[in-house]
Structures are given as C-alpha cells and as structure tokens.
Amino acid sequence: MAAENMVPTGGSSPVIRQLESAFTKIGVTGAHKQILALVLIGCLFDSFEQNTIGVAGPILKEHWGLTGTDIGFLNTITFGSAAIGRLLSGILGDRYGRRVMLTINLLLFTIGSAACAMAPNFTMLCFARAIVGFGVGGEISTAVTMLSEFCSPKFRGTAAGLVNVGAGGFGNFLAPAFGLLIFTLFPGENSWRWLFASLALPALLVVFYRRFVPETPRFLASKNRIGEANKVLSILASGSLKSRNLVVHEYLTTDHMTDEAPEKSDWRELFRAPFIGRTIPVAIAILMSYGAQLSVLTLMPVIFVSMGYTLSGSLLYSMIIQSGSVLGAIAASMFGYYLPRKKVLTVGAALACLAAVSIVTLGTNIYLVLLFGAIFQFFVLLLNTSIWIYAPELFPTRIRAFGVALILATGSAAGSFVPTISGMLFDSYGMVGFFGLAAGMYAVFAFCIQLGPETYGRSMEDLSQPAEADQPKVAQQQGPVAAELRT
C-alpha cells in the first residue's frame, strides 16, 4: 500500500514534534513577511488576469466582431484550464516540491499573458488563455499550500488567508480600475493588448525575486532532507531571506531516522479513508461558494442595467458591492488566527444565506440593494478565504498539494456552469431566482462543512494530535536542542 515505508507523520513522530516546536519558537519574522509579500504580488496579478476578459470584452467585441458567446467561451477556457492546472500542479508539487511549481506556474502565467497581447486572431487568443489558466490555477493552490507550511500553527491560517486578500479581495476590486488606467494610458483599438502586456511584465520581476524563496521545511522534512530543512528554518529565524553569515541551527535531529524512508506521495490516498471523507464534502462546499461568487461577478452589471441604470453606473455599483469582498477576506485572515475553522464556515454560510434573501426581500431601493449586496459579498469572501485556510490543514504533507489543488479545482469548475444556471434563473424569475439559488447553495455549504473535521490547533500531519502539545518525555529523548525549543 501507499502508506507503507513512510516516515511517521502523526503527532508521535519525533521529526514532526521537533518541527512544530521550531515553528512555534521562531514565530513570525521578517523572512516570513518577505515570502508573503512575494507570493501576494503574484496572486494579485493573477486575479487581475482572471478579470481581463471581462474588462477587455467590450473592446474585443467592437474591433474583432466577437459575440457575447465568444467572450463567455474565453472565460470558460480560462477557468477550465485553471482547474486542470491546479490538479497537475498539485500532483507535481507533492513529488518535486512547492517552490518548483510556484516558479513554473508563474512562468506559464507570464508566457500566456504575453501570448494574449500578441494574439493575431480569436483562435490564438483561446490557446493563450488556456496557457494563462494553467499558470493561474496552479499558482493559487501552490501559494496556499506553501504559506501554510512556512508558518507556526497559530499563524498559518492568517498566512494562507492573506492569499485571498490579495487575489479575491483587492484583486477583484481593483481589476476594473487597473484596466481603466491602462486604457487611459494606451488608448485605441490595441489598448487591450497593452492590458495583457502590462500583466506579463510585473510577473517577470516576481519570477526573478522568487529565486530567493526557499522550499518549505515541512516538504523537506517529509523527504528526509533534514539538513536542508534546518537551513530553511534558520533562514526564517534570521529574519531575512538573504541573511549574510547564516548560522544553521539543528532544529531537527537525525539520530531517530536511521530506519525511516522518505515519504512517498500517492494522489490516490485522497480517495481512500480517512481523506475521502474530508475531500468530498469540502469540495462540494467550495463549489457552492465559488459558484455563487462567480455568478455575482458575472451578472451583477446585467442586473443593474435591467433595473434601468446605465452601463457606467452599473459598473460603479458593482465595484461598491465588491468592496465587501476586501473586508471579508481581511476578516477571514484575522479569524484564522483566533477562531475554529468550522465555526467560522458554518456561521458565515448561514449569514451569507440570510444576506442573499435580504437582497430580494428588503432591497426596496438601490441603497439597500448596495448595502445588502456588499454584506453578501463580505460573507462570500469570508467563506472562500476560510476554505483556503481550512484546505491545507486537512491533509498530511505527502498529499497536501494535490488535496488543496483538488478542492480549489472544484471551485474553478463551478465557474464554467453555475453562472449559466444563475443567468437562466434570472431571465425566468428575476432577482428572486438568482439570489434564491445563491441562498440554497449556501445552505448546502453549511451542511457539507459539518461532515469535515475541525483542524484549528491540530497537527497538520495528524488531526488527532494538538499542534503544540507539551511533550517533555520526547524532548528528553531527542536531546538538548529539541528540549530547548520547548522552553
């Protein structure tokens, strides 16, 4: 079986106990902040890239004669390839490392953006969007996994949540403004090409800077690369990714590893107990939440136009509603430090359901629609970000990248069909049908979350064990270095 001959990764494993103690002792340093900043820059531009088709759509329709179906198909290609890219990135990330996939995904994103800028026709633009999707999809899931593995048990939720502050929060909110800025600087029928090109150039800079981001200590320890793991832990403790005269401390010892073989990743473990009982409910939950979010992003301007407002006014009102997304992502990152995951997800889903119903029943004027719409988006991003925090904690290191990728890929897949269903309901039943579906989806979300385990304060390798248990006997067995880490 796949689990045979693996390094023990439960709470009783000496290397895991040492690792958790090392993370706790090191805390949050300047090196963590540098890694976080570099990752978030990439995720911010990933979010801009996902919004570019919507921003550039009117210009493409005017100068290339594209139909609304053509524009929608470009988005379908992007989200479809993003789902595939996440799955492939997860499998390869568990085998070759998070850092390798982070660089490859960002490189694909850059190549795809440049190809979009130079596309001579619609067919080539479709191929370029597929490349972008592969890179964007793998980038986000790898970033979530990576940041959760760099941090202490207390801070890992906040770190993973901040990815969606940059991507889903500020990214979605600022994307229209970014597009307007580029169109103002580079007017004309080729302004959309400048938009894609502008997204490729910053990504190249991030590729350069990410040379300084190391592999995660958890992945290195899972492969018995203890010397390298100690070096990375020492870099984190030093406070700088480019620390001069680095002194490597022996946070992890090797005397207990003589008979242990490196962990082997096997993606099929996700579909066996106990992991299948975590994967399926959380994947269904994120499909519900992503589907509702993407439906709002796609159809709210149309809804406002149907209410009699101009296109420019509709875009402005949509941005006002999106302001709730920023606050929701920030709140989720804060809650990730203090509150249990299932409590945040359950209460958030119930309130999102209530907000969706309130838009229809209490939104008697535009001001109330905007208010309840912003509240709805607050809880949407609160839930999506909390899922990003929750997902890496459900799986051990050997299958974590693929587990996170599979869950997030399900969310991406929702973008290919849920907005279509929402649009059909809006055409037939108006806002009652549209937000009624959203309310129902969050009711399903709340139910599915109850089927998953609680992960807050638990070991990332064994949920039956606390992350920061006091273990004096083990400390004595492992020598003075490990004992010192627990003082």
PDB file of C-alpha atoms in Angstrom, residues 10 125 134 136 149 209 235 285 359 416:
ATOM      1  CA  GLY A  10       1.494  11.685  13.264  1.00  0.00           C
ATOM      2  CA  LEU A 125      -6.264  34.114 -28.124  1.00  0.00           C
ATOM      3  CA  PHE A 134      -2.821  26.572 -16.351  1.00  0.00           C
ATOM      4  CA  VAL A 136      -3.117  30.916 -12.675  1.00  0.00           C
ATOM      5  CA  GLU A 149       3.761  25.143   5.522  1.00  0.00           C
ATOM      6  CA  TYR A 209      12.638  37.764  -6.890  1.00  0.00           C
ATOM      7  CA  ILE A 235      16.759  31.461   7.388  1.00  0.00           C
ATOM      8  CA  ALA A 285     -18.837  23.318  -0.259  1.00  0.00           C
ATOM      9  CA  ILE A 359     -31.378  41.494  -1.089  1.00  0.00           C
ATOM     10  CA  SER A 416     -17.831  27.038 -16.112  1.00  0.00           C
TER      11      SER A 416
END
